[in-house]
PDB file of C-alpha atoms in Angstrom:
ATOM      1  CA  UNK A  10    -124.937 130.840  -9.198  1.00  0.00           C
ATOM      2  CA  UNK A  11    -123.732 127.312  -8.516  1.00  0.00           C
ATOM      3  CA  UNK A  12    -127.054 126.457  -6.860  1.00  0.00           C
ATOM      4  CA  UNK A  13    -129.006 127.802  -9.846  1.00  0.00           C
ATOM      5  CA  UNK A  14    -126.935 125.715 -12.272  1.00  0.00           C
ATOM      6  CA  UNK A  15    -127.476 122.587 -10.172  1.00  0.00           C
ATOM      7  CA  UNK A  16    -131.229 123.216 -10.047  1.00  0.00           C
ATOM      8  CA  UNK A  17    -131.443 123.661 -13.826  1.00  0.00           C
ATOM      9  CA  UNK A  18    -129.485 120.455 -14.460  1.00  0.00           C
ATOM     10  CA  UNK A  19    -131.647 118.432 -12.050  1.00  0.00           C
ATOM     11  CA  UNK A  20    -134.822 119.816 -13.625  1.00  0.00           C
ATOM     12  CA  UNK A  21    -133.638 118.861 -17.097  1.00  0.00           C
ATOM     13  CA  UNK A  22    -132.765 115.357 -15.934  1.00  0.00           C
ATOM     14  CA  UNK A  23    -136.243 114.926 -14.392  1.00  0.00           C
ATOM     15  CA  UNK A  24    -138.336 116.427 -17.207  1.00  0.00           C
ATOM     16  CA  UNK A  25    -136.488 115.053 -20.222  1.00  0.00           C
ATOM     17  CA  UNK A  26    -137.689 111.406 -19.842  1.00  0.00           C
ATOM     18  CA  UNK A  27    -141.327 112.563 -19.533  1.00  0.00           C
ATOM     19  CA  UNK A  28    -141.075 114.794 -22.587  1.00  0.00           C
ATOM     20  CA  UNK A  29    -139.366 112.047 -24.556  1.00  0.00           C
ATOM     21  CA  UNK A  30    -142.134 109.602 -23.564  1.00  0.00           C
ATOM     22  CA  UNK A  31    -144.884 111.961 -24.762  1.00  0.00           C
ATOM     23  CA  UNK A  32    -143.094 112.742 -28.020  1.00  0.00           C
ATOM     24  CA  UNK A  33    -142.417 109.075 -28.751  1.00  0.00           C
ATOM     25  CA  UNK A  34    -146.087 108.217 -28.086  1.00  0.00           C
ATOM     26  CA  UNK A  35    -147.228 110.959 -30.475  1.00  0.00           C
ATOM     27  CA  UNK A  36    -144.792 109.906 -33.173  1.00  0.00           C
ATOM     28  CA  UNK A  37    -145.838 106.256 -32.833  1.00  0.00           C
ATOM     29  CA  UNK A  38    -149.517 107.229 -33.110  1.00  0.00           C
ATOM     30  CA  UNK A  39    -148.914 109.355 -36.202  1.00  0.00           C
ATOM     31  CA  UNK A  40    -146.967 106.584 -37.867  1.00  0.00           C
ATOM     32  CA  UNK A  41    -149.721 104.014 -37.302  1.00  0.00           C
ATOM     33  CA  UNK A  42    -152.548 106.009 -38.949  1.00  0.00           C
ATOM     34  CA  UNK A  43    -153.079 106.798 -42.569  1.00  0.00           C
ATOM     35  CA  UNK A  44    -151.148 109.610 -44.185  1.00  0.00           C
ATOM     36  CA  UNK A  45    -154.329 111.603 -44.888  1.00  0.00           C
ATOM     37  CA  UNK A  46    -155.243 111.667 -41.185  1.00  0.00           C
ATOM     38  CA  UNK A  47    -154.118 114.513 -38.927  1.00  0.00           C
ATOM     39  CA  UNK A  48    -154.028 114.015 -35.163  1.00  0.00           C
ATOM     40  CA  UNK A  49    -154.138 116.973 -32.781  1.00  0.00           C
ATOM     41  CA  UNK A  50    -153.794 116.471 -29.020  1.00  0.00           C
ATOM     42  CA  UNK A  51    -156.022 118.776 -26.968  1.00  0.00           C
ATOM     43  CA  UNK A  52    -157.190 118.903 -23.388  1.00  0.00           C
ATOM     44  CA  UNK A  53    -160.500 117.174 -24.191  1.00  0.00           C
ATOM     45  CA  UNK A  54    -158.977 114.453 -26.314  1.00  0.00           C
ATOM     46  CA  UNK A  55    -157.392 113.717 -29.644  1.00  0.00           C
ATOM     47  CA  UNK A  56    -158.871 115.530 -32.618  1.00  0.00           C
ATOM     48  CA  UNK A  57    -158.851 113.334 -35.700  1.00  0.00           C
ATOM     49  CA  UNK A  58    -159.038 115.344 -38.904  1.00  0.00           C
ATOM     50  CA  UNK A  59    -159.828 113.194 -41.926  1.00  0.00           C
ATOM     51  CA  UNK A  60    -160.977 114.593 -45.237  1.00  0.00           C
ATOM     52  CA  UNK A  61    -162.054 117.838 -43.587  1.00  0.00           C
ATOM     53  CA  UNK A  62    -164.106 116.066 -40.907  1.00  0.00           C
ATOM     54  CA  UNK A  63    -163.018 116.607 -37.274  1.00  0.00           C
ATOM     55  CA  UNK A  64    -163.756 113.901 -34.768  1.00  0.00           C
ATOM     56  CA  UNK A  65    -162.817 114.317 -31.119  1.00  0.00           C
ATOM     57  CA  UNK A  66    -161.746 111.068 -29.518  1.00  0.00           C
ATOM     58  CA  UNK A  67    -161.632 111.394 -25.711  1.00  0.00           C
ATOM     59  CA  UNK A  68    -158.586 110.127 -23.912  1.00  0.00           C
ATOM     60  CA  UNK A  69    -158.704 106.737 -22.390  1.00  0.00           C
ATOM     61  CA  UNK A  70    -158.503 106.367 -18.636  1.00  0.00           C
ATOM     62  CA  UNK A  71    -154.800 105.439 -18.616  1.00  0.00           C
ATOM     63  CA  UNK A  72    -153.735 108.208 -20.968  1.00  0.00           C
ATOM     64  CA  UNK A  73    -155.654 110.787 -18.947  1.00  0.00           C
ATOM     65  CA  UNK A  74    -153.978 109.649 -15.761  1.00  0.00           C
ATOM     66  CA  UNK A  75    -150.548 109.793 -17.419  1.00  0.00           C
ATOM     67  CA  UNK A  76    -151.183 113.304 -18.744  1.00  0.00           C
ATOM     68  CA  UNK A  77    -152.429 114.491 -15.349  1.00  0.00           C
ATOM     69  CA  UNK A  78    -149.395 112.971 -13.646  1.00  0.00           C
ATOM     70  CA  UNK A  79    -147.088 114.612 -16.191  1.00  0.00           C
ATOM     71  CA  UNK A  80    -148.776 117.989 -15.676  1.00  0.00           C
ATOM     72  CA  UNK A  81    -148.576 117.607 -11.883  1.00  0.00           C
ATOM     73  CA  UNK A  82    -144.896 116.628 -12.089  1.00  0.00           C
ATOM     74  CA  UNK A  83    -144.149 119.604 -14.322  1.00  0.00           C
ATOM     75  CA  UNK A  84    -146.007 121.950 -11.950  1.00  0.00           C
ATOM     76  CA  UNK A  85    -144.180 120.471  -8.947  1.00  0.00           C
ATOM     77  CA  UNK A  86    -140.841 120.805 -10.725  1.00  0.00           C
ATOM     78  CA  UNK A  87    -141.598 124.422 -11.632  1.00  0.00           C
ATOM     79  CA  UNK A  88    -142.635 125.130  -8.039  1.00  0.00           C
ATOM     80  CA  UNK A  89    -139.490 123.425  -6.740  1.00  0.00           C
ATOM     81  CA  UNK A  90    -137.352 125.430  -9.169  1.00  0.00           C
ATOM     82  CA  UNK A  91    -139.041 128.667  -8.099  1.00  0.00           C
ATOM     83  CA  UNK A  92    -138.619 127.755  -4.417  1.00  0.00           C
ATOM     84  CA  UNK A  93    -134.965 126.821  -4.938  1.00  0.00           C
ATOM     85  CA  UNK A  94    -134.327 130.059  -6.839  1.00  0.00           C
ATOM     86  CA  UNK A  95    -136.034 132.075  -4.083  1.00  0.00           C
ATOM     87  CA  UNK A  96    -134.101 130.200  -1.379  1.00  0.00           C
ATOM     88  CA  UNK A  97    -130.865 130.692  -3.324  1.00  0.00           C
ATOM     89  CA  UNK A  98    -131.519 134.414  -3.687  1.00  0.00           C
ATOM     90  CA  UNK A  99    -132.372 134.646   0.023  1.00  0.00           C
ATOM     91  CA  UNK A 100    -129.223 132.706   0.960  1.00  0.00           C
ATOM     92  CA  UNK A 101    -127.089 134.895  -1.312  1.00  0.00           C
ATOM     93  CA  UNK A 102    -128.646 138.037   0.183  1.00  0.00           C
ATOM     94  CA  UNK A 103    -128.098 136.680   3.708  1.00  0.00           C
ATOM     95  CA  UNK A 104    -124.481 135.796   2.878  1.00  0.00           C
ATOM     96  CA  UNK A 105    -123.900 139.259   1.394  1.00  0.00           C
ATOM     97  CA  UNK A 106    -125.485 140.876   4.459  1.00  0.00           C
ATOM     98  CA  UNK A 107    -123.357 138.703   6.772  1.00  0.00           C
ATOM     99  CA  UNK A 108    -120.212 139.577   4.791  1.00  0.00           C
ATOM    100  CA  UNK A 109    -121.102 143.273   4.921  1.00  0.00           C
ATOM    101  CA  UNK A 110    -121.795 143.056   8.670  1.00  0.00           C
ATOM    102  CA  UNK A 111    -118.544 141.160   9.299  1.00  0.00           C
ATOM    103  CA  UNK A 112    -116.634 143.670   7.162  1.00  0.00           C
ATOM    104  CA  UNK A 113    -118.201 146.579   9.033  1.00  0.00           C
ATOM    105  CA  UNK A 114    -117.399 144.907  12.368  1.00  0.00           C
ATOM    106  CA  UNK A 115    -113.793 144.278  11.272  1.00  0.00           C
ATOM    107  CA  UNK A 116    -113.461 147.879  10.062  1.00  0.00           C
ATOM    108  CA  UNK A 117    -114.922 149.154  13.335  1.00  0.00           C
ATOM    109  CA  UNK A 118    -112.541 146.931  15.327  1.00  0.00           C
ATOM    110  CA  UNK A 119    -109.570 148.131  13.243  1.00  0.00           C
ATOM    111  CA  UNK A 120    -110.641 151.760  13.698  1.00  0.00           C
ATOM    112  CA  UNK A 121    -111.048 151.199  17.447  1.00  0.00           C
ATOM    113  CA  UNK A 122    -107.603 149.561  17.627  1.00  0.00           C
ATOM    114  CA  UNK A 123    -106.020 152.415  15.634  1.00  0.00           C
ATOM    115  CA  UNK A 124    -107.759 155.036  17.774  1.00  0.00           C
ATOM    116  CA  UNK A 125    -106.674 153.188  20.927  1.00  0.00           C
ATOM    117  CA  UNK A 126    -103.074 153.022  19.711  1.00  0.00           C
ATOM    118  CA  UNK A 127    -103.101 156.716  18.770  1.00  0.00           C
ATOM    119  CA  UNK A 128    -104.633 157.696  22.121  1.00  0.00           C
ATOM    120  CA  UNK A 129    -102.100 155.510  23.949  1.00  0.00           C
ATOM    121  CA  UNK A 130     -99.208 157.067  22.025  1.00  0.00           C
ATOM    122  CA  UNK A 131    -100.553 160.566  22.696  1.00  0.00           C
ATOM    123  CA  UNK A 132    -100.946 159.786  26.406  1.00  0.00           C
ATOM    124  CA  UNK A 133     -97.427 158.310  26.576  1.00  0.00           C
ATOM    125  CA  UNK A 134     -95.983 161.331  24.754  1.00  0.00           C
ATOM    126  CA  UNK A 135     -97.854 163.713  27.049  1.00  0.00           C
ATOM    127  CA  UNK A 136     -96.653 161.833  30.140  1.00  0.00           C
ATOM    128  CA  UNK A 137     -93.049 161.751  28.872  1.00  0.00           C
ATOM    129  CA  UNK A 138     -93.246 165.457  27.983  1.00  0.00           C
ATOM    130  CA  UNK A 139     -94.601 166.308  31.415  1.00  0.00           C
ATOM    131  CA  UNK A 140     -91.884 164.243  33.118  1.00  0.00           C
ATOM    132  CA  UNK A 141     -89.129 165.792  30.971  1.00  0.00           C
ATOM    133  CA  UNK A 142     -90.536 169.275  31.580  1.00  0.00           C
ATOM    134  CA  UNK A 143     -90.624 168.680  35.332  1.00  0.00           C
ATOM    135  CA  UNK A 144     -87.053 167.334  35.269  1.00  0.00           C
ATOM    136  CA  UNK A 145     -85.853 170.328  33.220  1.00  0.00           C
ATOM    137  CA  UNK A 146     -87.616 172.755  35.546  1.00  0.00           C
ATOM    138  CA  UNK A 147     -86.075 171.053  38.590  1.00  0.00           C
ATOM    139  CA  UNK A 148     -82.623 171.066  36.960  1.00  0.00           C
ATOM    140  CA  UNK A 149     -82.987 174.755  36.080  1.00  0.00           C
ATOM    141  CA  UNK A 150     -84.072 175.606  39.616  1.00  0.00           C
ATOM    142  CA  UNK A 151     -81.221 173.583  41.153  1.00  0.00           C
ATOM    143  CA  UNK A 152     -78.720 175.093  38.710  1.00  0.00           C
ATOM    144  CA  UNK A 153     -79.972 178.575  39.456  1.00  0.00           C
ATOM    145  CA  UNK A 154     -79.654 177.952  43.193  1.00  0.00           C
ATOM    146  CA  UNK A 155     -76.135 176.535  42.753  1.00  0.00           C
ATOM    147  CA  UNK A 156     -75.111 179.475  40.557  1.00  0.00           C
ATOM    148  CA  UNK A 157     -76.446 181.942  43.094  1.00  0.00           C
ATOM    149  CA  UNK A 158     -74.614 180.106  45.861  1.00  0.00           C
ATOM    150  CA  UNK A 159     -71.369 180.001  43.856  1.00  0.00           C
ATOM    151  CA  UNK A 160     -71.688 183.680  42.975  1.00  0.00           C
ATOM    152  CA  UNK A 161     -72.159 184.565  46.610  1.00  0.00           C
ATOM    153  CA  UNK A 162     -69.175 182.460  47.621  1.00  0.00           C
ATOM    154  CA  UNK A 163     -67.030 183.889  44.816  1.00  0.00           C
ATOM    155  CA  UNK A 164     -68.096 187.357  45.733  1.00  0.00           C
ATOM    156  CA  UNK A 165     -66.955 186.800  49.267  1.00  0.00           C
ATOM    157  CA  UNK A 166     -63.727 185.182  48.119  1.00  0.00           C
ATOM    158  CA  UNK A 167     -63.025 188.009  45.708  1.00  0.00           C
ATOM    159  CA  UNK A 168     -63.590 190.545  48.381  1.00  0.00           C
ATOM    160  CA  UNK A 169     -61.567 188.749  51.002  1.00  0.00           C
ATOM    161  CA  UNK A 170     -58.876 186.625  49.360  1.00  0.00           C
ATOM    162  CA  UNK A 171     -58.749 186.679  45.589  1.00  0.00           C
ATOM    163  CA  UNK A 172     -58.513 190.384  44.944  1.00  0.00           C
ATOM    164  CA  UNK A 173     -54.832 190.725  45.951  1.00  0.00           C
ATOM    165  CA  UNK A 174     -53.961 187.548  44.090  1.00  0.00           C
ATOM    166  CA  UNK A 175     -55.721 188.786  40.963  1.00  0.00           C
ATOM    167  CA  UNK A 176     -53.954 192.100  41.192  1.00  0.00           C
ATOM    168  CA  UNK A 177     -50.617 190.313  41.528  1.00  0.00           C
ATOM    169  CA  UNK A 178     -51.369 188.139  38.507  1.00  0.00           C
ATOM    170  CA  UNK A 179     -52.352 191.186  36.506  1.00  0.00           C
ATOM    171  CA  UNK A 180     -49.113 192.887  37.428  1.00  0.00           C
ATOM    172  CA  UNK A 181     -47.079 189.820  36.457  1.00  0.00           C
ATOM    173  CA  UNK A 182     -48.854 189.627  33.114  1.00  0.00           C
ATOM    174  CA  UNK A 183     -48.184 193.304  32.422  1.00  0.00           C
ATOM    175  CA  UNK A 184     -44.503 192.894  33.292  1.00  0.00           C
ATOM    176  CA  UNK A 185     -44.185 189.822  31.096  1.00  0.00           C
ATOM    177  CA  UNK A 186     -45.827 191.662  28.207  1.00  0.00           C
ATOM    178  CA  UNK A 187     -43.536 194.658  28.667  1.00  0.00           C
ATOM    179  CA  UNK A 188     -40.455 192.418  28.661  1.00  0.00           C
ATOM    180  CA  UNK A 189     -41.477 189.982  25.956  1.00  0.00           C
ATOM    181  CA  UNK A 190     -42.689 192.462  23.319  1.00  0.00           C
ATOM    182  CA  UNK A 191     -39.298 194.239  22.867  1.00  0.00           C
ATOM    183  CA  UNK A 192     -37.502 190.894  22.894  1.00  0.00           C
ATOM    184  CA  UNK A 193     -39.821 189.613  20.203  1.00  0.00           C
ATOM    185  CA  UNK A 194     -39.274 192.754  18.147  1.00  0.00           C
ATOM    186  CA  UNK A 195     -35.483 192.393  18.430  1.00  0.00           C
ATOM    187  CA  UNK A 196     -35.622 188.713  17.524  1.00  0.00           C
ATOM    188  CA  UNK A 197     -37.812 189.502  14.531  1.00  0.00           C
ATOM    189  CA  UNK A 198     -35.425 192.202  13.324  1.00  0.00           C
ATOM    190  CA  UNK A 199     -32.406 189.920  13.780  1.00  0.00           C
ATOM    191  CA  UNK A 200     -34.116 187.166  11.849  1.00  0.00           C
ATOM    192  CA  UNK A 201     -34.985 189.552   9.003  1.00  0.00           C
ATOM    193  CA  UNK A 202     -31.430 190.945   8.858  1.00  0.00           C
ATOM    194  CA  UNK A 203     -29.885 187.472   8.952  1.00  0.00           C
ATOM    195  CA  UNK A 204     -32.127 186.185   6.206  1.00  0.00           C
ATOM    196  CA  UNK A 205     -31.422 189.250   4.063  1.00  0.00           C
ATOM    197  CA  UNK A 206     -27.656 188.864   4.573  1.00  0.00           C
ATOM    198  CA  UNK A 207     -27.790 185.168   3.687  1.00  0.00           C
ATOM    199  CA  UNK A 208     -29.768 185.957   0.534  1.00  0.00           C
ATOM    200  CA  UNK A 209     -27.240 188.627  -0.475  1.00  0.00           C
ATOM    201  CA  UNK A 210     -24.302 186.258   0.107  1.00  0.00           C
ATOM    202  CA  UNK A 211     -25.923 183.459  -1.887  1.00  0.00           C
ATOM    203  CA  UNK A 212     -26.791 185.796  -4.777  1.00  0.00           C
ATOM    204  CA  UNK A 213     -23.274 187.275  -4.879  1.00  0.00           C
ATOM    205  CA  UNK A 214     -21.677 183.829  -4.808  1.00  0.00           C
ATOM    206  CA  UNK A 215     -23.852 182.651  -7.693  1.00  0.00           C
ATOM    207  CA  UNK A 216     -22.957 185.736  -9.753  1.00  0.00           C
ATOM    208  CA  UNK A 217     -19.227 185.300  -9.047  1.00  0.00           C
ATOM    209  CA  UNK A 218     -19.329 181.604  -9.883  1.00  0.00           C
ATOM    210  CA  UNK A 219     -21.036 182.352 -13.184  1.00  0.00           C
ATOM    211  CA  UNK A 220     -18.840 185.305 -14.324  1.00  0.00           C
ATOM    212  CA  UNK A 221     -15.354 184.479 -12.894  1.00  0.00           C
ATOM    213  CA  UNK A 222     -14.223 181.844 -15.452  1.00  0.00           C
ATOM    214  CA  UNK A 223     -14.874 184.184 -18.389  1.00  0.00           C
ATOM    215  CA  UNK A 224     -13.066 187.006 -16.674  1.00  0.00           C
ATOM    216  CA  UNK A 225     -10.015 184.784 -15.881  1.00  0.00           C
ATOM    217  CA  UNK A 226      -9.902 183.526 -19.455  1.00  0.00           C
ATOM    218  CA  UNK A 227      -9.983 187.043 -20.882  1.00  0.00           C
ATOM    219  CA  UNK A 228      -7.295 188.088 -18.448  1.00  0.00           C
ATOM    220  CA  UNK A 229      -4.990 185.226 -19.472  1.00  0.00           C
ATOM    221  CA  UNK A 230      -5.441 185.937 -23.191  1.00  0.00           C
ATOM    222  CA  UNK A 231      -4.788 189.625 -22.695  1.00  0.00           C
ATOM    223  CA  UNK A 232      -1.591 188.997 -20.736  1.00  0.00           C
ATOM    224  CA  UNK A 233      -0.126 186.592 -23.372  1.00  0.00           C
ATOM    225  CA  UNK A 234      -0.945 188.851 -26.432  1.00  0.00           C
ATOM    226  CA  UNK A 235      -1.003 192.383 -25.218  1.00  0.00           C
ATOM    227  CA  UNK A 236      -1.637 193.786 -28.752  1.00  0.00           C
ATOM    228  CA  UNK A 237      -4.732 191.696 -29.218  1.00  0.00           C
ATOM    229  CA  UNK A 238      -7.798 192.153 -27.287  1.00  0.00           C
ATOM    230  CA  UNK A 239      -9.272 188.904 -28.448  1.00  0.00           C
ATOM    231  CA  UNK A 240      -7.794 185.464 -28.564  1.00  0.00           C
ATOM    232  CA  UNK A 241      -6.028 184.512 -31.880  1.00  0.00           C
ATOM    233  CA  UNK A 242      -6.192 181.270 -33.739  1.00  0.00           C
ATOM    234  CA  UNK A 243      -2.943 179.665 -35.028  1.00  0.00           C
ATOM    235  CA  UNK A 244      -3.109 177.552 -38.198  1.00  0.00           C
ATOM    236  CA  UNK A 245      -0.640 174.777 -38.869  1.00  0.00           C
ATOM    237  CA  UNK A 246      -0.115 174.128 -42.614  1.00  0.00           C
ATOM    238  CA  UNK A 247       1.141 170.720 -43.646  1.00  0.00           C
ATOM    239  CA  UNK A 248       2.862 170.629 -47.079  1.00  0.00           C
ATOM    240  CA  UNK A 249       2.678 167.478 -49.096  1.00  0.00           C
ATOM    241  CA  UNK A 250       6.110 166.748 -50.694  1.00  0.00           C
ATOM    242  CA  UNK A 251       4.641 164.648 -53.437  1.00  0.00           C
ATOM    243  CA  UNK A 252       2.996 167.588 -55.133  1.00  0.00           C
ATOM    244  CA  UNK A 253       5.141 169.808 -57.355  1.00  0.00           C
ATOM    245  CA  UNK A 254       5.950 173.286 -56.149  1.00  0.00           C
ATOM    246  CA  UNK A 255       5.226 176.050 -58.565  1.00  0.00           C
ATOM    247  CA  UNK A 256       7.569 179.010 -58.201  1.00  0.00           C
ATOM    248  CA  UNK A 257       6.671 182.212 -59.852  1.00  0.00           C
ATOM    249  CA  UNK A 258       9.458 184.725 -60.561  1.00  0.00           C
ATOM    250  CA  UNK A 259      10.614 187.221 -63.139  1.00  0.00           C
ATOM    251  CA  UNK A 260      13.200 184.900 -64.766  1.00  0.00           C
ATOM    252  CA  UNK A 261      12.710 183.638 -68.315  1.00  0.00           C
ATOM    253  CA  UNK A 262      12.243 179.992 -68.896  1.00  0.00           C
ATOM    254  CA  UNK A 263      14.092 178.560 -71.994  1.00  0.00           C
ATOM    255  CA  UNK A 264      12.699 175.518 -73.713  1.00  0.00           C
ATOM    256  CA  UNK A 265      15.237 173.206 -75.481  1.00  0.00           C
ATOM    257  CA  UNK A 266      14.019 170.913 -78.251  1.00  0.00           C
ATOM    258  CA  UNK A 267      16.038 167.735 -79.026  1.00  0.00           C
ATOM    259  CA  UNK A 268      15.566 165.950 -82.395  1.00  0.00           C
ATOM    260  CA  UNK A 269      16.437 162.275 -82.695  1.00  0.00           C
ATOM    261  CA  UNK A 270      17.036 160.689 -86.163  1.00  0.00           C
ATOM    262  CA  UNK A 271      16.828 156.961 -86.618  1.00  0.00           C
ATOM    263  CA  UNK A 272      18.848 155.362 -89.549  1.00  0.00           C
ATOM    264  CA  UNK A 273      17.802 151.916 -90.733  1.00  0.00           C
ATOM    265  CA  UNK A 274      20.372 149.140 -90.873  1.00  0.00           C
ATOM    266  CA  UNK A 275      21.371 147.706 -94.322  1.00  0.00           C
TER     267      UNK A 275
END
């Protein structure tokens, strides 16, 4: 695209002066003739139309050469533009093909690398698995041989030496169980009885502590007032001497009236 733009710009820069020259020549010619005259440029020459009469004026030698040169330049420019466009298209196609080929090569290389890595990992895993399997098989075989050997040795030892010892240990265990189980039962019973007795003592003490003061109080009250079953309350009455004492009786009260006469002095 950049090449095409450059070609178009160059073409315009080359052709514009020629076009401007031709146009200016035509305008100058039209301005120099009469207004009733029409000039038409053709291949054979300039057609002069005046009052309906057409006269063909052939080009002069210089003008013909200039027109031929202009036509040749235009043709060359068009050919150059076409060639540049074709070359640009070919270059673009070649670049696209190269990019596609490089991309395909890169993709193929990446795929080959990935496949190589995967194959390498698979081979390593297979080798490690085979080694581990061989080691496990060897360990199992060795262990089996050792177990068989130990079993044979133990069998011989059991038959020869360990059987009496095992019997003695079994006897000791039985005796210990026979002795320890009754002792444990007795200890358990003693613990239960002791705990029960302690609980009874604590409960009784709490009950006595709560009820004894009331019982002692009732006992003291009953011993001081045998006729009363409940404690009595004594009331102390304080008599105020400033208040008059009213005595009610059957005697008759006599009221004496005293009359006082006052005589004025003369």
